[in-house]
Protein backbone atom coordinates (compact mmCIF):
# COMPACT_ATOMS: atom_id res chain seq x y z
CA LEU A 1 53.42 100.67 -9.68
CA ALA A 2 50.16 101.39 -11.50
CA ASP A 3 48.58 98.16 -10.22
CA ASP A 4 49.67 98.46 -6.60
CA PRO A 5 51.13 101.87 -5.66
CA LEU A 6 50.78 101.20 -1.94
CA GLY A 7 52.62 97.90 -2.30
CA TRP A 8 55.40 99.72 -4.20
CA PHE A 9 55.66 102.25 -1.36
CA ASP A 10 55.63 99.53 1.31
CA PHE A 11 58.46 97.72 -0.46
CA LEU A 12 60.68 100.80 -0.17
CA LYS A 13 59.66 102.14 3.24
CA SER A 14 61.40 101.55 6.54
CA PHE A 15 59.81 98.67 8.44
CA GLU A 16 60.74 100.35 11.72
CA THR A 17 59.07 103.72 11.11
CA GLY A 18 56.69 102.99 8.25
CA LEU A 19 58.12 106.04 6.47
CA LEU A 20 60.05 106.34 3.24
CA ALA A 21 63.17 108.49 3.12
CA ARG A 22 62.77 111.23 0.53
CA SER A 23 66.22 110.54 -0.94
CA THR A 24 65.34 106.86 -1.40
CA LEU A 25 62.03 107.79 -3.06
CA LEU A 26 63.70 110.16 -5.52
CA ARG A 27 66.38 107.61 -6.42
CA ALA A 28 63.71 104.95 -6.98
CA ILE A 29 61.81 107.28 -9.31
CA SER A 30 64.97 108.12 -11.26
CA ALA A 31 65.58 104.40 -11.72
CA MET A 32 62.17 104.09 -13.37
CA LEU A 33 62.13 107.29 -15.42
CA PRO A 34 64.74 109.39 -17.24
CA VAL A 35 64.73 112.05 -14.53
CA ASP A 36 67.56 113.39 -12.42
CA PRO A 37 66.72 112.99 -8.70
CA ASP A 38 68.21 116.36 -7.79
CA ALA A 39 66.22 118.13 -10.51
CA LEU A 40 63.05 116.38 -9.36
CA GLY A 41 63.75 117.33 -5.77
CA GLU A 42 64.17 120.98 -6.76
CA ALA A 43 60.91 120.89 -8.70
CA ILE A 44 59.11 119.41 -5.70
CA ASP A 45 60.52 122.13 -3.42
CA ALA A 46 59.37 124.76 -5.93
CA GLY A 47 55.82 123.38 -5.84
CA LEU A 48 55.87 122.24 -9.48
CA VAL A 49 55.07 118.58 -8.79
CA THR A 50 53.27 118.24 -5.47
CA SER A 51 50.56 120.22 -3.72
CA ILE A 52 52.24 119.70 -0.34
CA PRO A 53 55.90 119.95 0.67
CA LEU A 54 57.80 116.72 1.12
CA GLY A 55 60.13 116.50 4.09
CA HIS A 56 62.98 114.09 4.73
CA ASP A 57 60.52 111.31 5.56
CA VAL A 58 57.45 110.68 3.40
CA THR A 59 54.24 108.99 4.51
CA ALA A 60 52.13 106.80 2.25
CA ALA A 61 49.40 109.46 2.34
CA ASP A 62 51.87 112.15 1.25
CA PHE A 63 53.00 109.98 -1.65
CA LEU A 64 49.54 108.89 -2.83
CA THR A 65 47.52 112.08 -2.35
CA GLY A 66 50.05 114.91 -2.49
CA GLY A 67 50.49 114.85 -6.26
CA LEU A 68 53.74 112.92 -6.60
CA TYR A 69 52.12 109.57 -7.36
CA SER A 70 49.89 111.21 -9.99
CA TRP A 71 52.95 112.82 -11.60
CA LEU A 72 54.85 109.52 -11.50
CA TRP A 73 51.92 107.55 -12.94
CA ARG A 74 51.51 109.94 -15.92
CA HIS A 75 55.20 109.83 -16.76
CA GLU A 76 55.40 106.08 -16.39
CA GLN A 77 52.49 105.74 -18.84
CA GLU A 78 54.24 108.09 -21.27
CA GLN A 79 57.41 106.04 -20.99
CA ARG A 80 55.48 102.83 -21.70
CA LEU A 81 53.87 104.48 -24.70
CA ARG A 82 57.24 105.43 -26.16
CA VAL A 83 58.55 101.90 -25.77
CA SER A 84 55.45 100.41 -27.41
CA GLN A 85 55.77 102.73 -30.41
CA GLY A 86 59.02 101.17 -31.51
CA PRO A 87 61.83 102.91 -33.45
CA VAL A 88 61.37 106.42 -34.81
CA PRO A 89 60.69 106.86 -38.54
CA GLY A 90 63.22 107.91 -41.16
CA ARG A 91 64.23 111.55 -41.14
CA CYS A 92 62.17 112.67 -44.14
CA ASP A 93 59.29 110.17 -44.10
CA ARG A 94 56.48 112.58 -43.34
CA GLU A 95 53.67 110.05 -43.59
CA ALA A 96 55.48 107.77 -41.14
CA TRP A 97 55.93 110.69 -38.73
CA PHE A 98 52.19 111.39 -38.88
CA ARG A 99 51.37 107.79 -38.00
CA TYR A 100 54.06 107.71 -35.31
CA TRP A 101 52.74 110.89 -33.68
CA ASN A 102 49.09 109.81 -33.98
CA VAL A 103 49.32 107.63 -30.86
CA SER A 104 45.53 107.27 -30.67
CA LYS A 105 45.61 105.57 -34.11
CA THR A 106 42.44 107.40 -35.18
CA GLY A 107 43.85 108.65 -38.48
CA SER A 108 43.51 112.26 -37.31
CA LEU A 109 46.31 114.11 -35.51
CA THR A 110 45.12 116.13 -32.53
CA ALA A 111 46.65 119.31 -31.15
CA GLY A 112 47.67 117.40 -28.02
CA GLU A 113 49.47 114.76 -30.07
CA ALA A 114 51.28 117.47 -32.03
CA LEU A 115 52.39 119.08 -28.77
CA ARG A 116 53.65 115.73 -27.47
CA ALA A 117 55.63 115.35 -30.70
CA VAL A 118 57.26 118.77 -30.35
CA LEU A 119 58.15 118.23 -26.69
CA ARG A 120 59.71 114.87 -27.47
CA ASN A 121 61.54 116.14 -30.52
CA PHE A 122 63.22 118.87 -28.49
CA GLU A 123 63.70 116.70 -25.41
CA ALA A 124 61.78 119.23 -23.33
CA SER A 125 62.03 118.39 -19.66
CA SER A 126 58.70 117.92 -17.94
CA LEU A 127 60.25 119.89 -15.06
CA ASP A 128 61.20 122.85 -17.27
CA ARG A 129 57.89 124.75 -17.29
CA PRO A 130 59.18 127.87 -19.11
CA ARG A 131 60.56 125.74 -21.96
CA ILE A 132 57.34 123.75 -22.25
CA GLU A 133 55.23 126.91 -22.25
CA GLU A 134 57.44 128.47 -24.93
CA LEU A 135 57.11 125.46 -27.23
CA GLN A 136 53.39 125.29 -26.53
CA ARG A 137 52.94 128.94 -27.54
CA ARG A 138 54.92 128.46 -30.73
CA LEU A 139 52.99 125.36 -31.70
CA GLY A 140 49.74 127.17 -30.90
CA ARG A 141 50.60 129.85 -33.47
CA VAL A 142 51.48 127.19 -36.06
CA TRP A 143 48.29 125.26 -35.37
CA GLU A 144 46.15 128.40 -35.80
CA ASP A 145 47.94 129.21 -39.06
CA SER A 146 47.13 125.69 -40.26
CA ASN A 147 43.47 126.13 -39.29
CA ARG A 148 43.23 129.43 -41.16
CA GLN A 149 44.77 127.89 -44.25
CA ARG A 150 42.43 124.89 -44.15
CA ARG A 151 39.40 127.17 -43.76
CA ALA A 152 40.57 129.30 -46.67
CA GLU A 153 40.99 126.27 -48.91
CA SER A 154 37.85 124.30 -48.05
CA GLY A 155 35.64 126.76 -46.19
CA HIS A 156 35.72 124.74 -42.97
CA CYS A 157 37.98 122.60 -40.79
CA ASN A 158 38.05 120.72 -37.53
CA PRO A 159 40.09 123.08 -35.32
CA GLN A 160 41.10 120.29 -32.94
CA GLU A 161 42.53 117.73 -35.39
CA LEU A 162 43.61 117.20 -38.98
CA THR A 163 43.89 114.35 -41.46
CA LEU A 164 46.96 112.87 -43.08
CA HIS A 165 46.13 114.68 -46.34
CA GLU A 166 45.93 118.03 -44.54
CA PHE A 167 49.16 117.25 -42.70
CA LEU A 168 51.05 116.43 -45.92
CA SER A 169 49.59 119.13 -48.18
CA GLU A 170 51.86 121.90 -49.44
CA GLY A 171 51.97 124.58 -46.78
CA GLY A 172 50.22 122.18 -44.39
CA LEU A 173 50.95 121.56 -40.74
CA TYR A 174 54.23 119.75 -41.27
CA ASP A 175 55.56 122.51 -43.55
CA LEU A 176 54.50 125.10 -40.98
CA MET A 177 56.11 123.14 -38.14
CA GLU A 178 59.28 122.76 -40.17
CA GLU A 179 59.44 126.50 -40.83
CA GLU A 180 58.85 127.27 -37.15
CA PHE A 181 61.05 124.63 -35.52
CA GLY A 182 63.48 123.60 -38.26
CA PRO A 183 65.99 126.42 -37.63
CA ASP A 184 66.19 125.34 -33.98
CA GLN A 185 66.76 121.67 -34.76
CA ALA A 186 70.53 122.02 -35.11
CA LEU A 187 70.65 123.01 -31.43
CA PHE A 188 69.49 119.55 -30.39
CA GLY A 189 71.01 116.11 -30.64
CA SER A 190 69.99 113.30 -32.93
CA LYS A 191 68.14 110.22 -31.75
CA ASN A 192 71.49 108.66 -30.85
CA SER A 193 72.72 111.56 -28.74
CA ALA A 194 72.99 111.52 -24.95
CA PRO A 195 73.26 114.32 -22.35
CA GLU A 196 76.79 115.23 -21.40
CA ASP A 197 76.35 114.18 -17.79
CA GLY A 198 74.98 110.78 -18.75
CA SER A 199 71.59 111.52 -17.24
CA PRO A 200 68.53 112.63 -19.21
CA ALA A 201 67.59 115.01 -16.36
CA GLY A 202 63.89 114.58 -16.90
CA ARG A 203 64.03 114.77 -20.69
CA PHE A 204 62.28 112.47 -23.10
CA SER A 205 64.50 110.93 -25.76
CA SER A 206 64.89 112.86 -28.98
CA GLU A 207 62.65 111.92 -31.88
CA GLY A 208 65.51 112.02 -34.37
CA CYS A 209 65.41 115.58 -35.75
CA ALA A 210 61.95 115.35 -37.31
CA PHE A 211 62.05 119.00 -38.37
CA SER A 212 65.37 118.86 -40.18
CA PRO A 213 65.69 121.79 -42.64
CA SER A 214 67.31 119.39 -45.12
CA CYS A 215 63.90 117.79 -45.66
CA GLY A 216 62.15 121.08 -46.35
CA SER A 217 61.74 120.89 -50.13
CA ARG A 218 58.03 121.65 -49.94
CA SER A 219 58.38 124.54 -47.54
CA LYS A 220 61.26 125.96 -49.58
CA ALA A 221 59.15 125.80 -52.73
CA ARG A 222 56.36 127.54 -50.87
CA LYS A 223 58.74 130.26 -49.70
CA ARG A 224 59.99 130.80 -53.25
CA LYS A 225 56.42 131.24 -54.46
CA GLU A 226 55.75 133.76 -51.73
CA ILE A 227 58.91 135.70 -52.58
CA VAL A 228 58.03 135.81 -56.29
CA ALA A 229 54.49 136.93 -55.48
CA ASN A 230 55.75 139.69 -53.19
CA ILE A 231 58.21 140.92 -55.83
CA ALA A 232 55.47 140.96 -58.47
CA ALA A 233 53.14 142.89 -56.17
CA THR A 234 55.87 145.43 -55.42
CA VAL A 235 56.65 145.94 -59.12
CA LEU A 236 53.00 146.40 -60.01
CA ALA A 237 52.48 148.85 -57.16
CA SER A 238 55.47 150.97 -58.19
CA SER A 239 54.73 151.00 -61.94
CA PRO A 240 53.45 154.36 -63.26
CA ARG A 241 49.84 154.33 -64.28
CA PRO A 242 48.66 156.19 -67.40
CA THR A 243 46.69 159.37 -66.73
CA GLN A 244 45.02 159.35 -70.16
CA PRO A 245 43.16 156.52 -71.86
CA LEU A 246 45.41 154.40 -74.03
CA PRO A 247 44.87 154.87 -77.81
CA ARG A 248 42.86 152.18 -79.50
């Protein structure tokens, strides 16, 4: 498809009319990607995929320039990337998760790579814009918290990416992500789960519960420290202070 999109279209089109039936096009896409053809059709009708409406018969120009081919190309590349990455890491192997998510292999995890990881982990449908925007907002808060912490510790940080050491440090990005997303993890299947209807409906495969609360020893220790510190501050604030100088 990426090498010859027009040839792919010509292979599927009607030789009599030169047009491609919309239903045939959607079924062909669902055979290539984990997307439900009905869900994709609804997204197209809602204007979420293409810049122009698609009727019952689609021209090559509609397919190539209307936005559908661009959408299909991006998702096909993402699918190829997932296959090339191999099996997901072990549940609690944080360093392996960092390297698995760092698809650019630069040694620094970017905000975009972290977002891709969250969307995959929760099997967020590319057609479910509200869900994607919700997860993006939540990750944005976590990422900013990580930046503030890194600036407080070292006086500076790269706001767009972080190193493995920063990712693994106590209270670092992984701990923050685990605190934010861990409680939700039980709502989603493991890497071996499948949708009830047998179709992924536009969802990427689960990344195997990367934010499992059972792996949160570091974040739990951090929470305990915060609780103890808050209790100590409350006790000190409520203790009576002497009004006269203490005898020497």
